[in-house]
Amino acid sequence: MTDPFREAQPEKPAPKAVISRVSLYLRQLENLQRFGHKTISSSQLGSLLGINDAQVRKDLAHFGPFGHPGIGYQIEELIPILRGILGIDRVWKTALIGLGNLGRALLRYRGFRGRGFQVIALFDTDPKKIGQTHAGLTVHSLQELPTVAAELGIQLAILTVPAEVAQAVADLAITSGIQGILNFAPAPLNLPETTALVSVDLSTQLEQLAYKVLTAHAGQIPPHE
Amino acid sequence: MTDPFREAQPEKPAPKAVISRVSLYLRQLENLQRFGHKTISSSQLGSLLGINDAQVRKDLAHFGPFGHPGIGYQIEELIPILRGILGIDRVWKTALIGLGNLGRALLRYRGFRGRGFQVIALFDTDPKKIGQTHAGLTVHSLQELPTVAAELGIQLAILTVPAEVAQAVADLAITSGIQGILNFAPAPLNLPETTALVSVDLSTQLEQLAYKVLTAHAGQIPPHE
DNA sequence: TAGATTGTTAATCGATTAACAATC
DNA sequence: TAGATTGTTAATCGATTAACAATC
């Protein structure tokens, strides 16, 4: 019933919360390795990230028995396993759609390239932007998305377009064969089950912060200043 | 036991998940108002956002009985209530720390200003950047944070600095009297209980997307390409 | 009134934590 | 061996959903 040649992957997709912690574990392990550490226990790793030790063990055990009782986890051994689980052990061909301020900033963001996300095509609808060059790439008209995506084999899209057009652009991306969208537009997107979607909603985040400040200092801030 | 003059605020802070949905409700209500709608039921609002109707009612009832049985919620009435709950019915004096690509992009991001978050001071450590002007503001040396923050009454900070220095800069922000931090550095921050923290981790988000694509097309993508 | 919809209780579901035998 | 730490089961906690009397 078990296939020894299969990759370390769960039977069912692990809960979303588990996966976001796996990202944190990986980054922490990479930092530890940089400082010469060889092994780490679940309680050490957890306390660095503010996570319960049982949770660390349970999260990792989801994917296989990677730990060594009495010793902990081998950092060098665990890193490539986690990279494989997350799917960042390969190159992801990515398009950036929308070259406003945020789009241009993300294009230069180093955190992406180092994780295997390679932006290889740019798209916009603004005639003034089409034809411009950013980070060595020429901006295409959005109309060209289907042909360019097919030609280059684009898999992911980073969406930094206005909320009003986000759904239409996402629809076009999907008919162009794109498998996953990282959405920065503050709009709820309706996509088919087969397409992966992660949304990053910056204004919502700031609202969370305002609420937290208000409740942390409950009563100390006048209601309207 | 109940004080009729008190603002619509919960006894205890509502769960984090509730608050992020309240942000979504508010934005959807603002859109509906723009299109002339007057009332909306929990099931209509929920289906626009992919949220269960009972959850919508429960989330809102957390803060008070704002609905009208048989009718739904008055959009015009609910919007200012939600703005008050989130704390975006006022101006938040905000500093931006770190003028790299992401920082400069966020400075121009329209989603912030419209929500009451006003960036009124910029800080960096790079001598080449100090003294520059962005969006009409002069970049201060980070050393000046305590004095400038006190002088201007800065309440929030947006942190777009490298991960290695994030903790030190956050510590300085807190001793400068800043009450809340929106952190974009990919590092876990350790802050006192009294300081509010929201972290936005962009590389983690892309990793979530890669994992989702992988599991959505389980087995259809070769393990290494 | 009849129909619609709320606020809330109870039921369900899922996620986190504690505890501990098994292992090195 | 003794001490440390895993993987996992059971207990706890919290969040979501269903159901429905109360209300307009």
Tab-separated table of C-alpha atoms (C1' of nucleotides) in Angstrom:
chain	number	residue	atom	x	y	z
A	1	MET	CA	0.000	0.000	0.000
A	2	THR	CA	2.974	2.338	0.532
A	3	ASP	CA	5.135	3.284	-2.413
A	4	PRO	CA	8.725	3.900	-1.289
A	5	PHE	CA	9.458	5.871	-4.440
A	6	ARG	CA	6.769	8.421	-3.835
A	7	GLU	CA	7.882	11.917	-2.768
A	8	ALA	CA	7.316	13.091	0.784
A	9	GLN	CA	3.757	14.311	0.220
A	10	PRO	CA	0.644	13.949	2.388
A	11	GLU	CA	-2.291	11.702	1.445
A	12	LYS	CA	-4.579	14.714	1.541
A	13	PRO	CA	-3.399	18.315	1.335
A	14	ALA	CA	-2.378	19.412	4.825
A	15	PRO	CA	-4.457	22.172	6.445
A	16	LYS	CA	-3.584	25.659	5.271
A	17	ALA	CA	-2.376	26.629	8.759
A	18	VAL	CA	0.135	23.773	8.741
A	19	ILE	CA	1.605	24.906	5.445
A	20	SER	CA	2.129	28.489	6.521
A	21	ARG	CA	3.990	27.233	9.576
A	22	VAL	CA	6.103	24.951	7.373
A	23	SER	CA	7.229	28.099	5.530
A	24	LEU	CA	8.285	29.587	8.856
A	25	TYR	CA	10.098	26.421	9.925
A	26	LEU	CA	12.015	26.362	6.668
A	27	ARG	CA	13.175	29.942	6.937
A	28	GLN	CA	14.224	29.472	10.559
A	29	LEU	CA	16.131	26.291	9.684
A	30	GLU	CA	17.951	28.110	6.883
A	31	ASN	CA	18.976	30.822	9.350
A	32	LEU	CA	20.151	28.222	11.869
A	33	GLN	CA	22.176	26.442	9.184
A	34	ARG	CA	23.812	29.739	8.247
A	35	PHE	CA	25.030	29.973	11.842
A	36	GLY	CA	26.437	26.458	11.774
A	37	HIS	CA	23.773	24.580	13.732
A	38	LYS	CA	23.418	20.894	12.883
A	39	THR	CA	20.358	19.662	14.803
A	40	ILE	CA	17.375	21.254	16.534
A	41	SER	CA	14.574	19.970	18.741
A	42	SER	CA	10.904	20.746	18.240
A	43	SER	CA	10.870	22.808	21.426
A	44	GLN	CA	13.873	24.910	20.370
A	45	LEU	CA	12.464	25.516	16.899
A	46	GLY	CA	9.062	26.282	18.343
A	47	SER	CA	10.301	28.789	20.892
A	48	LEU	CA	12.191	30.711	18.184
A	49	LEU	CA	8.896	31.146	16.351
A	50	GLY	CA	6.464	31.325	19.251
A	51	ILE	CA	4.919	27.943	18.395
A	52	ASN	CA	4.102	25.069	20.767
A	53	ASP	CA	6.559	22.154	20.584
A	54	ALA	CA	3.834	19.549	20.099
A	55	GLN	CA	2.546	21.557	17.183
A	56	VAL	CA	5.950	21.643	15.526
A	57	ARG	CA	6.232	17.851	15.819
A	58	LYS	CA	2.695	17.285	14.611
A	59	ASP	CA	3.109	19.609	11.637
A	60	LEU	CA	6.290	17.864	10.510
A	61	ALA	CA	4.991	14.355	11.232
A	62	HIS	CA	2.177	15.140	8.784
A	63	PHE	CA	4.658	14.557	5.981
A	64	GLY	CA	6.767	11.770	7.386
A	65	PRO	CA	8.866	10.691	10.373
A	66	PHE	CA	11.730	13.134	9.860
A	67	GLY	CA	12.809	13.469	13.489
A	68	HIS	CA	15.245	11.389	15.512
A	69	PRO	CA	14.010	10.533	19.037
A	70	GLY	CA	16.461	11.719	21.660
A	71	ILE	CA	18.239	13.959	19.140
A	72	GLY	CA	15.807	16.174	17.282
A	73	TYR	CA	15.801	17.064	13.593
A	74	GLN	CA	18.868	17.161	11.322
A	75	ILE	CA	18.784	20.649	9.848
A	76	GLU	CA	20.647	19.756	6.679
A	77	GLU	CA	18.322	16.807	6.107
A	78	LEU	CA	15.094	18.667	6.834
A	79	ILE	CA	15.651	21.742	4.672
A	80	PRO	CA	15.438	20.017	1.271
A	81	ILE	CA	12.473	17.963	2.485
A	82	LEU	CA	10.537	21.085	3.405
A	83	ARG	CA	11.513	22.772	0.159
A	84	GLY	CA	10.093	19.773	-1.665
A	85	ILE	CA	6.863	19.806	0.342
A	86	LEU	CA	6.289	23.495	-0.357
A	87	GLY	CA	7.203	23.057	-4.005
A	88	ILE	CA	10.032	25.580	-3.998
A	89	ASP	CA	12.616	23.025	-5.111
A	90	ARG	CA	11.941	24.063	-8.697
A	91	VAL	CA	11.561	27.158	-10.866
A	92	TRP	CA	8.083	28.665	-11.156
A	93	LYS	CA	7.592	30.655	-14.334
A	94	THR	CA	5.676	33.708	-13.263
A	95	ALA	CA	3.989	36.651	-14.983
A	96	LEU	CA	3.503	40.020	-13.345
A	97	ILE	CA	0.261	41.686	-14.396
A	98	GLY	CA	-0.126	45.376	-13.607
A	99	LEU	CA	2.918	47.673	-13.476
A	100	GLY	CA	1.744	50.244	-10.974
A	101	ASN	CA	3.839	51.159	-7.940
A	102	LEU	CA	3.239	47.894	-6.173
A	103	GLY	CA	3.852	45.769	-9.256
A	104	ARG	CA	7.161	47.470	-10.006
A	105	ALA	CA	8.266	47.097	-6.378
A	106	LEU	CA	7.416	43.396	-6.321
A	107	LEU	CA	9.323	42.894	-9.555
A	108	ARG	CA	12.482	43.970	-7.740
A	109	TYR	CA	11.664	42.165	-4.493
A	110	ARG	CA	14.526	39.800	-3.743
A	111	GLY	CA	12.448	37.490	-1.564
A	112	PHE	CA	10.725	36.065	-4.624
A	113	ARG	CA	13.618	35.143	-6.882
A	114	GLY	CA	15.476	33.388	-4.061
A	115	ARG	CA	12.474	31.121	-3.567
A	116	GLY	CA	12.335	29.938	-7.176
A	117	PHE	CA	9.711	32.381	-8.391
A	118	GLN	CA	11.018	33.792	-11.637
A	119	VAL	CA	9.118	36.666	-13.213
A	120	ILE	CA	9.644	36.197	-16.935
A	121	ALA	CA	6.897	38.350	-18.472
A	122	LEU	CA	5.163	41.644	-17.730
A	123	PHE	CA	1.673	42.784	-18.749
A	124	ASP	CA	-0.337	45.992	-18.523
A	125	THR	CA	-3.192	47.683	-20.363
A	126	ASP	CA	-1.848	51.245	-20.200
A	127	PRO	CA	-0.529	52.200	-23.693
A	128	LYS	CA	2.100	54.393	-22.022
A	129	LYS	CA	3.486	51.390	-20.148
A	130	ILE	CA	3.338	48.851	-22.969
A	131	GLY	CA	6.749	48.601	-24.590
A	132	GLN	CA	8.607	49.980	-21.548
A	133	THR	CA	11.396	47.901	-20.054
A	134	HIS	CA	11.543	46.981	-16.336
A	135	ALA	CA	14.235	44.748	-14.853
A	136	GLY	CA	15.204	43.739	-18.379
A	137	LEU	CA	11.701	42.698	-19.434
A	138	THR	CA	9.439	44.398	-21.960
A	139	VAL	CA	5.861	45.169	-20.931
A	140	HIS	CA	3.344	43.358	-23.136
A	141	SER	CA	-0.225	44.341	-23.816
A	142	LEU	CA	-2.589	42.302	-21.665
A	143	GLN	CA	-4.204	41.044	-24.872
A	144	GLU	CA	-1.027	39.126	-25.579
A	145	LEU	CA	-1.289	37.175	-22.328
A	146	PRO	CA	-2.743	33.984	-23.878
A	147	THR	CA	-0.116	33.720	-26.608
A	148	VAL	CA	2.866	34.770	-24.484
A	149	ALA	CA	1.817	32.545	-21.588
A	150	ALA	CA	1.533	29.532	-23.872
A	151	GLU	CA	4.816	30.318	-25.603
A	152	LEU	CA	6.818	30.713	-22.383
A	153	GLY	CA	4.938	28.119	-20.358
A	154	ILE	CA	3.906	30.528	-17.636
A	155	GLN	CA	2.482	28.832	-14.544
A	156	LEU	CA	1.813	31.589	-12.010
A	157	ALA	CA	0.639	35.194	-12.094
A	158	ILE	CA	1.159	38.022	-9.630
A	159	LEU	CA	-1.864	40.281	-9.948
A	160	THR	CA	-1.311	43.956	-9.095
A	161	VAL	CA	-4.209	45.550	-10.947
A	162	PRO	CA	-7.068	47.793	-9.755
A	163	ALA	CA	-9.884	46.015	-7.898
A	164	GLU	CA	-12.438	46.861	-10.602
A	165	VAL	CA	-10.688	44.791	-13.264
A	166	ALA	CA	-9.196	42.065	-11.061
A	167	GLN	CA	-11.865	39.456	-11.774
A	168	ALA	CA	-11.728	39.979	-15.553
A	169	VAL	CA	-7.920	39.825	-15.596
A	170	ALA	CA	-7.944	36.699	-13.411
A	171	ASP	CA	-10.410	35.060	-15.801
A	172	LEU	CA	-8.116	35.848	-18.713
A	173	ALA	CA	-5.137	34.450	-16.829
A	174	ILE	CA	-6.967	31.203	-16.251
A	175	THR	CA	-8.054	30.776	-19.858
A	176	SER	CA	-4.384	31.419	-20.675
A	177	GLY	CA	-3.478	28.281	-18.759
A	178	ILE	CA	-2.130	29.884	-15.597
A	179	GLN	CA	-2.411	27.546	-12.606
A	180	GLY	CA	-2.035	29.873	-9.662
A	181	ILE	CA	-2.624	33.537	-8.838
A	182	LEU	CA	-1.109	35.703	-6.124
A	183	ASN	CA	-3.699	38.460	-5.895
A	184	PHE	CA	-2.914	41.895	-4.473
A	185	ALA	CA	-6.119	43.547	-5.697
A	186	PRO	CA	-8.535	44.289	-2.849
A	187	ALA	CA	-11.371	42.308	-4.383
A	188	PRO	CA	-12.821	38.822	-3.774
A	189	LEU	CA	-11.947	36.613	-6.753
A	190	ASN	CA	-14.120	33.803	-7.976
A	191	LEU	CA	-11.990	31.114	-9.579
A	192	PRO	CA	-12.523	27.487	-10.627
A	193	GLU	CA	-11.569	24.844	-8.061
A	194	THR	CA	-8.592	23.789	-10.141
A	195	THR	CA	-6.885	27.165	-9.893
A	196	ALA	CA	-4.827	28.016	-6.830
A	197	LEU	CA	-5.387	31.424	-5.287
A	198	VAL	CA	-3.620	33.323	-2.519
A	199	SER	CA	-4.749	36.849	-1.767
A	200	VAL	CA	-2.723	39.501	0.007
A	201	ASP	CA	-4.908	42.354	1.099
A	202	LEU	CA	-2.779	45.238	2.311
A	203	SER	CA	-5.514	47.636	3.416
A	204	THR	CA	-7.200	44.865	5.382
A	205	GLN	CA	-3.907	44.251	7.174
A	206	LEU	CA	-3.639	47.871	8.250
A	207	GLU	CA	-7.211	47.728	9.515
A	208	GLN	CA	-6.286	44.717	11.652
A	209	LEU	CA	-3.462	46.780	13.082
A	210	ALA	CA	-5.713	49.748	13.895
A	211	TYR	CA	-8.148	47.427	15.674
A	212	LYS	CA	-5.359	45.804	17.649
A	213	VAL	CA	-3.942	49.134	18.787
A	214	LEU	CA	-7.408	50.216	19.829
A	215	THR	CA	-8.089	47.105	21.901
A	216	ALA	CA	-4.564	46.883	23.334
A	217	HIS	CA	-4.931	50.382	24.772
A	218	ALA	CA	-8.673	49.959	25.427
A	219	GLY	CA	-10.108	53.206	26.706
A	220	GLN	CA	-6.828	55.112	26.606
A	221	ILE	CA	-7.349	56.630	23.180
A	222	PRO	CA	-10.132	59.159	22.677
A	223	PRO	CA	-12.733	57.800	20.200
A	224	HIS	CA	-12.205	60.638	17.732
A	225	GLU	CA	-9.157	62.822	17.670
B	1	MET	CA	-24.422	47.466	33.885
B	2	THR	CA	-24.617	48.741	30.301
B	3	ASP	CA	-23.447	52.243	29.504
B	4	PRO	CA	-25.505	53.729	26.665
B	5	PHE	CA	-22.799	56.275	25.943
B	6	ARG	CA	-20.136	53.713	25.305
B	7	GLU	CA	-19.084	53.167	21.685
B	8	ALA	CA	-20.022	49.948	19.898
B	9	GLN	CA	-17.105	47.897	21.177
B	10	PRO	CA	-16.953	44.282	22.388
B	11	GLU	CA	-16.385	43.353	26.028
B	12	LYS	CA	-13.309	41.379	25.030
B	13	PRO	CA	-11.441	41.818	21.749
B	14	ALA	CA	-13.201	39.748	19.120
B	15	PRO	CA	-11.257	36.834	17.619
B	16	LYS	CA	-8.755	37.850	14.951
B	17	ALA	CA	-10.684	35.911	12.289
B	18	VAL	CA	-13.822	37.929	13.019
B	19	ILE	CA	-11.972	41.212	12.560
B	20	SER	CA	-10.509	40.300	9.193
B	21	ARG	CA	-13.996	39.402	7.996
B	22	VAL	CA	-15.329	42.713	9.317
B	23	SER	CA	-12.806	44.417	7.001
B	24	LEU	CA	-14.232	42.451	4.092
B	25	TYR	CA	-17.832	43.247	5.062
B	26	LEU	CA	-17.022	46.936	5.231
B	27	ARG	CA	-15.411	47.035	1.805
B	28	GLN	CA	-18.282	45.079	0.260
B	29	LEU	CA	-20.833	47.393	1.886
B	30	GLU	CA	-19.001	50.432	0.535
B	31	ASN	CA	-19.138	48.921	-2.952
B	32	LEU	CA	-22.836	48.153	-2.587
B	33	GLN	CA	-23.529	51.697	-1.418
B	34	ARG	CA	-21.674	53.045	-4.445
B	35	PHE	CA	-24.164	51.135	-6.615
B	36	GLY	CA	-27.145	52.558	-4.745
B	37	HIS	CA	-28.113	49.592	-2.571
B	38	LYS	CA	-29.872	50.472	0.697
B	39	THR	CA	-30.198	47.190	2.622
B	40	ILE	CA	-28.608	43.750	2.474
B	41	SER	CA	-29.258	40.447	4.203
B	42	SER	CA	-26.610	38.304	5.846
B	43	SER	CA	-27.035	35.647	3.176
B	44	GLN	CA	-26.592	38.130	0.309
B	45	LEU	CA	-23.536	39.711	1.899
B	46	GLY	CA	-22.108	36.299	2.705
B	47	SER	CA	-22.544	34.907	-0.782
B	48	LEU	CA	-20.736	37.915	-2.288
B	49	LEU	CA	-17.736	37.062	-0.122
B	50	GLY	CA	-18.007	33.282	0.061
B	51	ILE	CA	-18.941	33.334	3.749
B	52	ASN	CA	-21.733	31.406	5.495
B	53	ASP	CA	-24.785	33.516	6.372
B	54	ALA	CA	-24.825	32.437	10.018
B	55	GLN	CA	-21.225	33.504	10.284
B	56	VAL	CA	-21.982	36.952	8.917
B	57	ARG	CA	-24.753	37.421	11.488
B	58	LYS	CA	-22.647	36.075	14.325
B	59	ASP	CA	-19.677	38.256	13.423
B	60	LEU	CA	-21.795	41.397	13.366
B	61	ALA	CA	-23.825	40.465	16.458
B	62	HIS	CA	-20.511	40.329	18.316
B	63	PHE	CA	-20.566	44.115	18.389
B	64	GLY	CA	-24.253	44.840	18.778
B	65	PRO	CA	-27.720	44.110	17.352
B	66	PHE	CA	-27.281	46.062	14.122
B	67	GLY	CA	-29.657	44.038	11.946
B	68	HIS	CA	-33.400	44.385	11.406
B	69	PRO	CA	-35.320	41.068	11.450
B	70	GLY	CA	-37.235	40.589	8.241
B	71	ILE	CA	-35.272	43.321	6.492
B	72	GLY	CA	-31.544	42.807	6.876
B	73	TYR	CA	-28.904	45.439	7.533
B	74	GLN	CA	-29.115	49.126	6.570
B	75	ILE	CA	-25.975	49.720	4.557
B	76	GLU	CA	-25.739	53.418	5.341
B	77	GLU	CA	-26.162	52.697	9.048
B	78	LEU	CA	-23.717	49.789	9.202
B	79	ILE	CA	-20.775	51.376	7.369
B	80	PRO	CA	-19.891	53.991	10.024
B	81	ILE	CA	-20.393	51.408	12.762
B	82	LEU	CA	-17.897	49.063	11.172
B	83	ARG	CA	-15.460	51.905	10.548
B	84	GLY	CA	-15.692	52.715	14.239
B	85	ILE	CA	-15.150	49.104	15.290
B	86	LEU	CA	-12.056	48.777	13.121
B	87	GLY	CA	-10.764	52.142	14.262
B	88	ILE	CA	-10.544	53.681	10.794
B	89	ASP	CA	-12.897	56.525	11.662
B	90	ARG	CA	-9.870	58.624	12.594
B	91	VAL	CA	-6.456	59.576	11.267
B	92	TRP	CA	-3.537	57.338	12.203
B	93	LYS	CA	-0.203	59.135	12.152
B	94	THR	CA	2.164	56.691	10.563
B	95	ALA	CA	5.908	56.496	9.943
B	96	LEU	CA	7.440	54.529	7.108
B	97	ILE	CA	10.765	52.969	8.054
B	98	GLY	CA	12.927	51.651	5.230
B	99	LEU	CA	12.813	53.260	1.787
B	100	GLY	CA	13.708	50.309	-0.388
B	101	ASN	CA	11.539	49.304	-3.346
B	102	LEU	CA	8.714	47.998	-1.227
B	103	GLY	CA	8.736	50.972	1.135
B	104	ARG	CA	8.592	53.484	-1.702
B	105	ALA	CA	5.763	51.549	-3.354
B	106	LEU	CA	3.737	51.423	-0.154
B	107	LEU	CA	4.244	55.151	0.338
B	108	ARG	CA	2.346	55.739	-2.898
B	109	TYR	CA	-0.241	53.012	-2.278
B	110	ARG	CA	-3.670	54.624	-2.401
B	111	GLY	CA	-5.347	51.920	-0.322
B	112	PHE	CA	-3.701	53.251	2.833
B	113	ARG	CA	-4.506	56.954	2.732
B	114	GLY	CA	-8.174	56.282	1.978
B	115	ARG	CA	-8.399	54.227	5.162
B	116	GLY	CA	-7.082	56.981	7.428
B	117	PHE	CA	-3.472	55.870	7.512
B	118	GLN	CA	-1.400	58.965	6.905
B	119	VAL	CA	2.327	58.533	6.417
B	120	ILE	CA	3.827	61.715	7.835
B	121	ALA	CA	7.500	60.771	8.318
B	122	LEU	CA	10.126	58.666	6.564
B	123	PHE	CA	13.212	57.009	8.041
B	124	ASP	CA	16.187	55.111	6.679
B	125	THR	CA	19.799	54.381	7.687
B	126	ASP	CA	21.358	54.693	4.222
B	127	PRO	CA	23.277	58.038	4.040
B	128	LYS	CA	22.417	58.222	0.332
B	129	LYS	CA	18.702	58.124	1.121
B	130	ILE	CA	18.684	60.444	4.133
B	131	GLY	CA	17.686	63.925	3.006
B	132	GLN	CA	15.965	62.707	-0.166
B	133	THR	CA	12.348	63.675	-0.726
B	134	HIS	CA	9.602	61.144	-1.463
B	135	ALA	CA	5.940	62.070	-1.841
B	136	GLY	CA	6.752	65.471	-0.370
B	137	LEU	CA	8.440	64.083	2.758
B	138	THR	CA	12.119	64.274	3.679
B	139	VAL	CA	13.869	61.071	4.702
B	140	HIS	CA	15.189	61.279	8.277
B	141	SER	CA	18.024	59.322	9.772
B	142	LEU	CA	16.687	56.424	11.828
B	143	GLN	CA	18.481	57.911	14.842
B	144	GLU	CA	16.007	60.764	14.759
B	145	LEU	CA	13.035	58.418	15.170
B	146	PRO	CA	12.556	59.023	18.931
B	147	THR	CA	12.578	62.817	18.651
B	148	VAL	CA	10.566	63.070	15.433
B	149	ALA	CA	8.023	60.494	16.621
B	150	ALA	CA	7.471	62.397	19.854
B	151	GLU	CA	7.286	65.735	18.075
B	152	LEU	CA	4.737	64.606	15.479
B	153	GLY	CA	2.830	62.198	17.718
B	154	ILE	CA	3.415	59.185	15.505
B	155	GLN	CA	1.307	56.154	16.438
B	156	LEU	CA	2.026	53.494	13.841
B	157	ALA	CA	5.037	52.328	11.844
B	158	ILE	CA	5.245	50.482	8.551
B	159	LEU	CA	8.442	48.453	8.659
B	160	THR	CA	10.085	47.712	5.311
B	161	VAL	CA	13.637	46.980	6.408
B	162	PRO	CA	15.895	43.935	5.897
B	163	ALA	CA	15.120	40.940	8.123
B	164	GLU	CA	18.491	41.171	9.912
B	165	VAL	CA	17.737	44.562	11.438
B	166	ALA	CA	13.962	44.237	11.839
B	167	GLN	CA	14.005	43.347	15.539
B	168	ALA	CA	16.386	46.188	16.446
B	169	VAL	CA	14.377	48.730	14.459
B	170	ALA	CA	11.131	47.481	15.996
B	171	ASP	CA	12.638	47.861	19.468
B	172	LEU	CA	13.618	51.426	18.662
B	173	ALA	CA	10.134	52.163	17.354
B	174	ILE	CA	8.615	50.943	20.600
B	175	THR	CA	10.904	52.971	22.833
B	176	SER	CA	9.927	55.911	20.592
B	177	GLY	CA	6.334	55.458	21.718
B	178	ILE	CA	4.924	53.800	18.617
B	179	GLN	CA	1.860	51.698	19.416
B	180	GLY	CA	1.555	49.439	16.411
B	181	ILE	CA	3.792	47.981	13.718
B	182	LEU	CA	2.917	46.683	10.266
B	183	ASN	CA	5.903	44.466	9.567
B	184	PHE	CA	6.963	43.479	6.058
B	185	ALA	CA	10.362	42.079	7.067
B	186	PRO	CA	10.482	38.282	6.816
B	187	ALA	CA	11.473	37.819	10.455
B	188	PRO	CA	9.586	36.862	13.618
B	189	LEU	CA	9.368	39.927	15.871
B	190	ASN	CA	9.319	39.765	19.617
B	191	LEU	CA	7.369	42.703	21.023
B	192	PRO	CA	5.839	43.592	24.388
B	193	GLU	CA	2.189	42.640	24.907
B	194	THR	CA	1.166	46.283	24.786
B	195	THR	CA	2.386	46.785	21.218
B	196	ALA	CA	0.172	45.740	18.330
B	197	LEU	CA	1.820	43.798	15.522
B	198	VAL	CA	0.621	42.660	12.126
B	199	SER	CA	3.081	40.907	9.853
B	200	VAL	CA	2.774	40.566	6.098
B	201	ASP	CA	5.155	37.961	4.807
B	202	LEU	CA	5.286	38.073	1.022
B	203	SER	CA	7.636	35.163	0.357
B	204	THR	CA	5.582	32.943	2.653
B	205	GLN	CA	2.505	33.841	0.630
B	206	LEU	CA	4.125	32.755	-2.607
B	207	GLU	CA	5.144	29.491	-0.962
B	208	GLN	CA	1.519	28.895	-0.016
B	209	LEU	CA	0.634	29.406	-3.652
B	210	ALA	CA	3.249	26.959	-4.897
B	211	TYR	CA	1.987	24.328	-2.465
B	212	LYS	CA	-1.603	24.895	-3.532
B	213	VAL	CA	-0.761	24.552	-7.218
B	214	LEU	CA	1.116	21.361	-6.463
B	215	THR	CA	-1.726	19.773	-4.531
B	216	ALA	CA	-4.481	21.042	-6.851
B	217	HIS	CA	-2.811	19.261	-9.772
B	218	ALA	CA	-1.584	16.383	-7.587
B	219	GLY	CA	0.569	14.048	-9.649
B	220	GLN	CA	0.177	16.011	-12.877
B	221	ILE	CA	3.368	18.021	-12.460
B	222	PRO	CA	6.717	16.237	-12.573
B	223	PRO	CA	8.494	16.524	-9.192
B	224	HIS	CA	11.467	18.353	-10.673
B	225	GLU	CA	11.353	20.149	-13.968
C	1	DT	C1'	-51.288	38.462	8.085
C	2	DA	C1'	-47.475	35.922	5.512
C	3	DG	C1'	-42.770	36.085	4.300
C	4	DA	C1'	-38.293	37.313	5.370
C	5	DT	C1'	-34.582	37.680	8.255
C	6	DT	C1'	-32.422	38.490	12.550
C	7	DG	C1'	-29.760	36.999	16.986
C	8	DT	C1'	-28.609	33.057	19.492
C	9	DT	C1'	-28.413	28.278	21.149
C	10	DA	C1'	-26.898	23.774	20.246
C	11	DA	C1'	-24.339	20.658	17.194
C	12	DT	C1'	-20.486	19.957	14.477
C	13	DC	C1'	-16.122	20.379	12.936
C	14	DG	C1'	-11.246	21.322	13.108
C	15	DA	C1'	-7.134	22.883	15.305
C	16	DT	C1'	-4.146	23.160	19.370
C	17	DT	C1'	-2.094	21.332	23.437
C	18	DA	C1'	-0.920	17.860	27.008
C	19	DA	C1'	0.688	13.574	28.066
C	20	DC	C1'	3.358	9.574	27.408
C	21	DA	C1'	5.112	5.091	25.461
C	22	DA	C1'	8.672	4.222	22.113
C	23	DT	C1'	13.199	5.215	20.627
C	24	DC	C1'	17.879	6.651	20.277
D	1	DT	C1'	22.208	2.998	31.267
D	2	DA	C1'	20.058	7.766	31.919
D	3	DG	C1'	18.486	11.701	29.585
D	4	DA	C1'	16.426	13.651	25.733
D	5	DT	C1'	13.190	13.864	22.327
D	6	DT	C1'	10.225	11.945	18.955
D	7	DG	C1'	5.419	10.553	16.992
D	8	DT	C1'	0.857	9.940	18.362
D	9	DT	C1'	-3.307	9.450	21.179
D	10	DA	C1'	-6.539	11.688	24.000
D	11	DA	C1'	-8.184	16.047	25.984
D	12	DT	C1'	-9.072	20.680	25.325
D	13	DC	C1'	-10.146	24.637	23.123
D	14	DG	C1'	-12.095	27.572	19.627
D	15	DA	C1'	-14.396	28.421	15.343
D	16	DT	C1'	-18.017	27.294	12.029
D	17	DT	C1'	-22.546	25.851	10.773
D	18	DA	C1'	-27.405	24.428	11.426
D	19	DA	C1'	-31.641	25.263	13.355
D	20	DC	C1'	-35.237	28.020	15.102
D	21	DA	C1'	-37.957	31.184	18.189
D	22	DA	C1'	-38.438	36.121	18.075
D	23	DT	C1'	-39.258	40.064	15.345
D	24	DC	C1'	-40.527	43.235	11.821
